[in-house]
Amino acid sequence: MTNLLLFGLGMQEVLIVALIVLLLFGGKKIPELMKGLGKGVKSFKDGMKDVDTDDKEVKSEE
């Protein structure tokens, strides 16, 4: 039974990657990295909303 998670990776691969990240960055650095990643995603989403509203404004002017 193959249980696929993210991007076709199994549970063992995800655990190995998580362990490597933990070893490289340490326990205290990971929350800071996730916080930065969350801010980046939020900023990207806000930027996409701005593009959509700008696109709608341009279409309504035509």
Coordinates of C-alpha atoms in Angstrom, one line a residue, residues 13-42:
E13 CA 10.7 10.8 2.2
V14 CA 8.8 13.5 4.0
L15 CA 10.2 12.4 7.4
I16 CA 13.8 12.4 6.0
V17 CA 13.4 15.8 4.5
A18 CA 11.9 17.2 7.8
L19 CA 14.8 15.6 9.7
I20 CA 17.4 17.2 7.4
V21 CA 15.7 20.6 7.7
L22 CA 15.7 20.3 11.5
L23 CA 19.4 19.4 11.5
L24 CA 20.3 22.2 9.2
F25 CA 18.3 25.0 10.8
G26 CA 17.8 23.9 14.4
G27 CA 14.6 24.0 16.4
K28 CA 14.6 27.7 17.1
K29 CA 15.1 28.8 13.5
I30 CA 12.2 26.8 11.9
P31 CA 9.3 28.9 13.4
E32 CA 11.1 32.1 12.0
L33 CA 11.4 30.4 8.6
M34 CA 7.7 29.4 8.6
K35 CA 6.7 32.9 9.7
G36 CA 8.7 34.4 6.8
L37 CA 7.2 31.9 4.4
G38 CA 3.7 32.8 5.6
K39 CA 4.3 36.5 5.1
G40 CA 5.6 35.8 1.6
V41 CA 2.6 33.8 0.6
K42 CA 0.2 36.5 2.0

